[in-house]
CSV table of C-alpha atoms in Angstrom, one decimal:
chain,number,residue,atom,x,y,z
Z,1,MET,CA,5.8,-7.2,-19.1
Z,2,ASP,CA,3.2,-9.3,-21.0
Z,3,ILE,CA,0.9,-7.9,-23.6
Z,4,VAL,CA,-2.6,-9.3,-23.8
Z,5,VAL,CA,-4.7,-8.7,-26.9
Z,6,ASP,CA,-8.1,-9.9,-28.2
Z,7,ASP,CA,-6.8,-10.7,-31.7
Z,8,PRO,CA,-3.1,-11.1,-32.2
Z,9,ALA,CA,-3.5,-11.1,-36.0
Z,10,THR,CA,-5.0,-7.6,-36.1
Z,11,PHE,CA,-3.1,-6.0,-33.2
Z,12,ARG,CA,-1.0,-2.9,-34.0
Z,13,GLY,CA,1.3,-1.1,-31.7
Z,14,ARG,CA,4.6,0.8,-31.6
Z,15,VAL,CA,7.2,1.8,-28.9
Z,16,ARG,CA,9.5,4.6,-29.8
Z,17,GLY,CA,12.0,5.8,-27.4
Z,18,HIS,CA,15.7,6.4,-26.2
Z,19,ALA,CA,17.9,6.3,-23.2
Z,20,ALA,CA,19.4,9.5,-21.6
Z,21,GLY,CA,21.7,8.9,-18.6
Z,22,GLU,CA,19.9,6.5,-16.3
Z,23,LEU,CA,16.4,7.3,-17.7
Z,24,VAL,CA,14.5,5.8,-20.6
Z,25,PHE,CA,12.0,8.0,-22.5
Z,26,ALA,CA,9.4,6.3,-24.7
Z,27,GLU,CA,6.2,7.0,-26.5
Z,28,VAL,CA,3.8,4.1,-26.9
Z,29,SER,CA,0.9,3.9,-29.4
Z,30,ALA,CA,-1.4,1.0,-29.8
Z,31,ILE,CA,-4.9,-0.2,-30.2
Z,32,ALA,CA,-6.8,-1.8,-27.3
Z,33,HIS,CA,-4.6,-4.1,-25.2
Z,34,ARG,CA,-3.7,-5.0,-21.6
Z,35,ALA,CA,-0.2,-4.7,-20.3
Z,36,VAL,CA,0.7,-7.0,-17.4
Z,37,GLY,CA,3.8,-6.2,-15.4
Z,38,THR,CA,5.1,-9.3,-13.7
Z,39,GLY,CA,7.4,-7.5,-11.3
Z,40,ARG,CA,11.1,-7.9,-10.7
Z,41,PRO,CA,11.5,-8.8,-6.9
Z,42,GLY,CA,15.1,-8.7,-5.8
Z,43,ALA,CA,16.3,-6.5,-8.6
Z,44,GLU,CA,17.0,-2.7,-8.5
Z,45,ALA,CA,13.7,-0.9,-8.1
Z,46,TYR,CA,12.5,1.1,-11.1
Z,47,CYS,CA,9.6,3.5,-11.3
Z,48,LYS,CA,7.5,3.9,-14.5
Z,49,VAL,CA,5.9,7.3,-14.9
Z,50,LEU,CA,2.8,7.3,-17.3
Z,51,LEU,CA,1.3,10.2,-19.1
Z,52,PRO,CA,-1.5,9.5,-21.6
Z,53,ILE,CA,-1.9,11.9,-24.5
Z,54,GLN,CA,-4.7,10.0,-26.3
Z,55,GLY,CA,-7.3,7.6,-24.8
Z,56,TYR,CA,-7.9,6.5,-21.1
Z,57,CYS,CA,-6.3,3.7,-19.3
Z,58,LEU,CA,-7.0,1.7,-16.1
Z,59,LEU,CA,-4.0,1.3,-13.8
Z,60,SER,CA,-4.0,-1.2,-11.0
Z,61,GLN,CA,-1.3,-2.0,-8.5
Z,62,ALA,CA,-1.1,-2.9,-4.7
Z,63,GLY,CA,-4.9,-3.0,-4.3
Z,64,ARG,CA,-5.4,0.5,-5.9
Z,65,GLN,CA,-7.0,1.3,-9.3
Z,66,VAL,CA,-7.2,4.6,-11.1
Z,67,VAL,CA,-8.5,5.7,-14.6
Z,68,LEU,CA,-5.9,8.0,-16.1
Z,69,GLY,CA,-6.8,10.4,-18.8
Z,70,PRO,CA,-4.9,12.7,-21.2
Z,71,ASN,CA,-2.2,14.7,-19.6
Z,72,GLU,CA,-2.7,13.1,-16.2
Z,73,VAL,CA,0.3,11.6,-14.5
Z,74,ALA,CA,0.7,8.4,-12.5
Z,75,VAL,CA,3.6,6.2,-11.4
Z,76,LEU,CA,4.0,2.4,-11.1
Z,77,ASP,CA,6.6,0.4,-9.2
Z,78,MET,CA,8.1,-2.1,-11.7
Z,79,SER,CA,9.4,-4.4,-8.9
Z,80,GLN,CA,5.8,-5.3,-8.1
Z,81,SER,CA,3.1,-6.7,-10.4
Z,82,TYR,CA,0.7,-4.3,-12.1
Z,83,LEU,CA,-1.9,-4.0,-14.8
Z,84,VAL,CA,-2.5,-1.3,-17.5
Z,85,VAL,CA,-5.6,-1.7,-19.6
Z,86,PHE,CA,-6.6,0.3,-22.6
Z,87,ASP,CA,-10.1,-0.3,-24.1
Z,88,THR,CA,-9.4,1.9,-27.1
Z,89,ALA,CA,-6.6,3.2,-29.2
Z,90,CYS,CA,-4.1,5.1,-27.1
Z,91,ARG,CA,-0.9,7.1,-27.1
Z,92,MET,CA,1.2,7.4,-24.0
Z,93,ARG,CA,4.5,8.9,-22.9
Z,94,VAL,CA,6.6,6.9,-20.4
Z,95,VAL,CA,9.7,7.6,-18.2
Z,96,VAL,CA,11.5,4.8,-16.6
Z,97,CYS,CA,14.0,5.7,-13.9
Z,98,PRO,CA,15.7,4.0,-10.9
Z,99,ARG,CA,13.8,4.8,-7.8
Z,100,ARG,CA,17.0,5.8,-5.9
Z,101,VAL,CA,17.5,8.9,-8.1
Z,102,LEU,CA,14.2,10.3,-6.8
Z,103,ARG,CA,15.7,10.5,-3.3
Z,104,LEU,CA,12.3,9.4,-1.7
Z,105,PRO,CA,11.7,6.8,0.8
Z,106,ALA,CA,10.4,3.5,-0.7
Z,107,SER,CA,7.3,3.7,1.6
Z,108,GLY,CA,6.5,7.0,0.1
Z,109,VAL,CA,6.6,5.8,-3.4
Z,110,ASP,CA,4.7,2.6,-2.6
Z,111,ALA,CA,1.8,4.5,-1.1
Z,112,ILE,CA,1.0,6.5,-4.3
Z,113,THR,CA,1.4,3.9,-7.2
Z,114,ALA,CA,-1.7,3.7,-9.4
Z,115,THR,CA,-2.9,7.1,-8.2
Z,116,ALA,CA,-3.5,10.1,-10.4
Z,117,LEU,CA,-0.9,12.7,-9.3
Z,118,SER,CA,-2.2,16.3,-9.3
Z,119,HIS,CA,0.4,19.1,-8.8
Z,120,PRO,CA,1.4,22.3,-10.6
Z,121,ALA,CA,4.7,20.7,-11.6
Z,122,THR,CA,2.8,18.1,-13.7
Z,123,ALA,CA,2.0,20.7,-16.3
Z,124,LEU,CA,5.8,21.4,-16.7
Z,125,LEU,CA,6.5,17.7,-16.8
Z,126,THR,CA,4.0,17.2,-19.5
Z,127,VAL,CA,5.6,19.8,-21.8
Z,128,LEU,CA,9.1,18.6,-21.0
Z,129,LEU,CA,8.3,15.0,-21.8
Z,130,ALA,CA,6.8,16.0,-25.2
Z,131,GLY,CA,10.1,17.5,-26.1
Z,132,MET,CA,12.2,14.7,-24.7
Z,133,THR,CA,10.3,12.1,-26.9
Z,134,ALA,CA,9.6,14.1,-30.1
Z,135,ARG,CA,12.7,16.3,-30.4
Z,136,THR,CA,15.5,14.1,-29.1
Z,137,ALA,CA,17.7,14.6,-32.2
Z,138,GLU,CA,17.9,18.3,-31.6
Z,139,PHE,CA,19.7,18.0,-28.3
Z,140,GLY,CA,23.4,17.2,-27.7
Z,141,SER,CA,24.4,14.6,-25.1
Z,142,ALA,CA,25.2,17.2,-22.5
Z,143,GLU,CA,21.9,19.0,-23.0
Z,144,LEU,CA,20.0,15.7,-22.7
Z,145,LEU,CA,21.7,14.8,-19.4
Z,146,ARG,CA,20.8,18.3,-18.0
Z,147,LEU,CA,17.2,17.9,-19.2
Z,148,THR,CA,17.2,14.5,-17.6
Z,149,ASP,CA,18.1,16.0,-14.3
Z,150,THR,CA,15.2,18.5,-14.7
Z,151,VAL,CA,12.8,15.6,-15.3
Z,152,ILE,CA,14.1,13.8,-12.2
Z,153,ASP,CA,13.6,17.0,-10.1
Z,154,LEU,CA,10.1,17.5,-11.5
Z,155,VAL,CA,9.0,13.9,-11.0
Z,156,GLY,CA,10.5,13.9,-7.5
Z,157,THR,CA,8.7,17.1,-6.6
Z,158,VAL,CA,5.3,15.7,-7.7
Z,159,LEU,CA,5.9,12.3,-6.0
Z,160,ALA,CA,7.2,14.0,-2.7
Z,161,ALA,CA,4.1,16.2,-2.4
Z,162,HIS,CA,1.7,13.2,-2.9
Z,163,ALA,CA,3.9,10.9,-0.6
Z,164,SER,CA,3.4,13.4,2.3
Z,165,ALA,CA,-0.3,13.6,1.5
Z,166,GLY,CA,-0.6,9.8,1.1
Z,167,GLN,CA,1.2,9.2,4.4
Z,168,ALA,CA,-1.4,11.4,6.2
Z,169,ALA,CA,-4.2,9.6,4.3
Z,170,ARG,CA,-2.7,6.2,5.3
Z,171,HIS,CA,-2.7,7.2,8.9
Z,172,GLY,CA,-6.3,8.2,8.6
Z,173,VAL,CA,-7.4,4.9,7.0
Z,174,LEU,CA,-5.3,2.9,9.5
Z,175,HIS,CA,-7.0,4.8,12.4
Z,176,GLN,CA,-10.4,4.0,10.9
Z,177,VAL,CA,-9.5,0.3,10.7
Z,178,LYS,CA,-8.1,0.1,14.2
Z,179,THR,CA,-11.3,1.8,15.5
Z,180,TYR,CA,-13.4,-0.8,13.9
Z,181,LEU,CA,-11.2,-3.6,15.2
Z,182,GLU,CA,-11.3,-2.2,18.8
Z,183,HIS,CA,-15.2,-2.1,18.6
Z,184,HIS,CA,-15.2,-5.8,17.5
Z,185,LEU,CA,-12.6,-7.4,19.6
Z,186,ASP,CA,-15.4,-9.4,21.3
Z,187,ASP,CA,-16.4,-11.1,18.1
Z,188,PRO,CA,-14.6,-14.5,17.8
Z,189,GLU,CA,-15.1,-14.3,14.0
Z,190,LEU,CA,-13.3,-11.0,13.7
Z,191,SER,CA,-10.9,-11.2,10.7
Z,192,PRO,CA,-8.8,-9.1,8.3
Z,193,ALA,CA,-11.5,-9.7,5.6
Z,194,MET,CA,-14.2,-8.1,7.9
Z,195,ALA,CA,-12.0,-5.1,8.7
Z,196,ALA,CA,-11.1,-4.6,4.9
Z,197,ALA,CA,-14.8,-4.8,3.9
Z,198,ALA,CA,-15.8,-2.4,6.5
Z,199,ALA,CA,-13.1,0.1,5.4
Z,200,HIS,CA,-13.8,-0.6,1.7
Z,201,LEU,CA,-10.1,-1.7,1.2
Z,202,SER,CA,-8.7,-4.8,-0.5
Z,203,ILE,CA,-7.3,-7.3,1.9
Z,204,GLY,CA,-3.8,-7.0,0.3
Z,205,TYR,CA,-3.8,-3.2,1.0
Z,206,LEU,CA,-5.1,-3.7,4.6
Z,207,HIS,CA,-2.1,-6.1,5.2
Z,208,LYS,CA,0.3,-3.5,3.6
Z,209,LEU,CA,-0.8,-0.8,5.9
Z,210,PHE,CA,-0.1,-3.0,9.0
Z,211,ARG,CA,3.3,-4.2,7.6
Z,212,ALA,CA,4.3,-0.5,7.2
Z,213,GLU,CA,4.0,-0.5,11.1
Z,214,GLY,CA,5.9,-3.8,11.5
Z,215,ALA,CA,2.8,-5.6,12.4
Z,216,THR,CA,0.1,-8.0,11.0
Z,217,VAL,CA,-3.6,-7.6,11.3
Z,218,CYS,CA,-4.1,-10.8,13.3
Z,219,GLY,CA,-1.1,-10.1,15.5
Z,220,TRP,CA,-2.6,-6.6,16.2
Z,221,ILE,CA,-6.0,-8.1,17.1
Z,222,ARG,CA,-4.4,-10.7,19.4
Z,223,GLN,CA,-2.2,-8.2,21.2
Z,224,ARG,CA,-5.1,-5.8,21.8
Z,225,ARG,CA,-7.3,-8.7,23.1
Z,226,LEU,CA,-4.5,-9.7,25.4
Z,227,GLU,CA,-4.1,-6.1,26.6
Z,228,CYS,CA,-7.8,-5.8,27.3
Z,229,CYS,CA,-7.9,-9.1,29.2
Z,230,ARG,CA,-4.9,-8.0,31.3
Z,231,ALA,CA,-6.8,-4.8,32.2
Z,232,ASP,CA,-10.0,-6.8,33.0
Z,233,LEU,CA,-8.2,-9.3,35.2
Z,234,ILE,CA,-7.1,-6.6,37.6
Z,235,ASP,CA,-10.3,-4.6,37.4
Z,236,PRO,CA,-12.0,-4.8,40.9
Z,237,ALA,CA,-15.4,-4.5,39.2
Z,238,LEU,CA,-14.8,-7.7,37.3
Z,239,PHE,CA,-13.3,-9.8,40.1
Z,240,GLU,CA,-16.1,-12.2,40.1
Z,241,LEU,CA,-15.6,-13.1,36.5
Z,242,ALA,CA,-13.8,-16.4,35.9
Z,243,VAL,CA,-10.6,-16.2,33.8
Z,244,ALA,CA,-12.3,-18.1,31.0
Z,245,ALA,CA,-15.2,-15.5,31.1
Z,246,VAL,CA,-12.7,-12.6,30.9
Z,247,ALA,CA,-11.1,-14.3,27.9
Z,248,ALA,CA,-14.4,-14.9,26.2
Z,249,ARG,CA,-15.6,-11.4,26.5
Z,250,ARG,CA,-12.6,-10.3,24.5
Z,251,GLY,CA,-13.0,-12.9,21.8
Z,252,PHE,CA,-10.9,-15.8,23.0
Z,253,VAL,CA,-13.1,-18.9,22.7
Z,254,ASP,CA,-10.4,-21.4,23.8
Z,255,ALA,CA,-9.5,-20.8,27.5
Z,256,ALA,CA,-6.4,-23.0,27.3
Z,257,HIS,CA,-5.2,-21.3,24.3
Z,258,PHE,CA,-5.8,-17.9,25.9
Z,259,SER,CA,-3.8,-19.0,29.0
Z,260,ARG,CA,-0.8,-20.1,27.0
Z,261,LEU,CA,-0.8,-16.8,25.0
Z,262,PHE,CA,-1.1,-14.8,28.2
Z,263,LYS,CA,1.8,-16.5,29.9
Z,264,LEU,CA,3.9,-16.1,26.8
Z,265,THR,CA,3.2,-12.5,26.7
Z,266,TYR,CA,3.3,-11.5,30.4
Z,267,GLY,CA,5.3,-14.2,31.9
Z,268,VAL,CA,2.7,-15.8,34.2
Z,269,PRO,CA,-0.7,-17.5,33.7
Z,270,PRO,CA,-3.7,-15.2,33.9
Z,271,ARG,CA,-5.0,-16.5,37.3
Z,272,GLU,CA,-1.5,-16.0,38.8
Z,273,TYR,CA,-1.3,-12.5,37.3
Z,274,ARG,CA,-4.6,-11.7,39.1
Z,275,ILE,CA,-3.2,-13.0,42.5
Z,276,LEU,CA,0.0,-11.0,42.0
Z,277,ASN,CA,-2.1,-7.9,41.5
Z,278,GLY,CA,-4.1,-8.3,44.6
Z,279,LEU,CA,-7.3,-9.8,43.2
Z,280,GLY,CA,-6.8,-13.4,44.3
Z,281,ASN,CA,-9.4,-13.8,46.9
Z,282,PHE,CA,-12.2,-15.3,45.0
Z,283,PRO,CA,-13.1,-18.9,44.0
Z,284,ALA,CA,-10.9,-20.6,41.5
Z,285,ARG,CA,-13.2,-20.8,38.3
């Protein structure tokens, strides 16, 4: 993590914390600064749970942003890049834990980073973290480990609740995007950027939504265009349309390229596909 400050000569900050089992508890206090997480791809995935107790901060990760205030809770994925910005003096409690101890699917955590987490258990978590950072010396090793298990259960409870809600929200957003794409398949200029702008999403988050389904935005557009063309080719009402015209009305501007894609997908060229499906008695155009 890199710390960016306006004036290094006057910057003041402190991190006070300790490890308990596999978790690290810390309290951070500092004047205005930016913390840039560079990510650790390939390393074991860790989550950073943040809870401001003084001041407001802006969190940004994976195309999402949220302003977090006192006693609000959010989580960041330390294996991916992220940004935390404080415009004024701040104090924040932090818990770092391996993602595996939360017993949640990676996709569930990924969907709720940089999001304010609201749940009845967050009030309990707030009180517990205050004790874990301020009164550590009063606990024995065994007590700390038992409290650590409680923290893991509370964090997991909050994240699981939001992961379920987040999954439903993602499905809703994805449906909205796909509906937009369906309505614009005839536009040769249709692009991920257009779809992202229409849904008020970042392009990065849009790509992430499709990757979760094992697809890409451009690949999905291409496949739907081909499926529509296949249906048009065997539609008796469109038998007078030339193959190139069928392709053009679905956004394919290059007839030769369309024919290659169609054959690659369905095994035969589009005209032959028409003939095989009983619509071959028309002039070759």
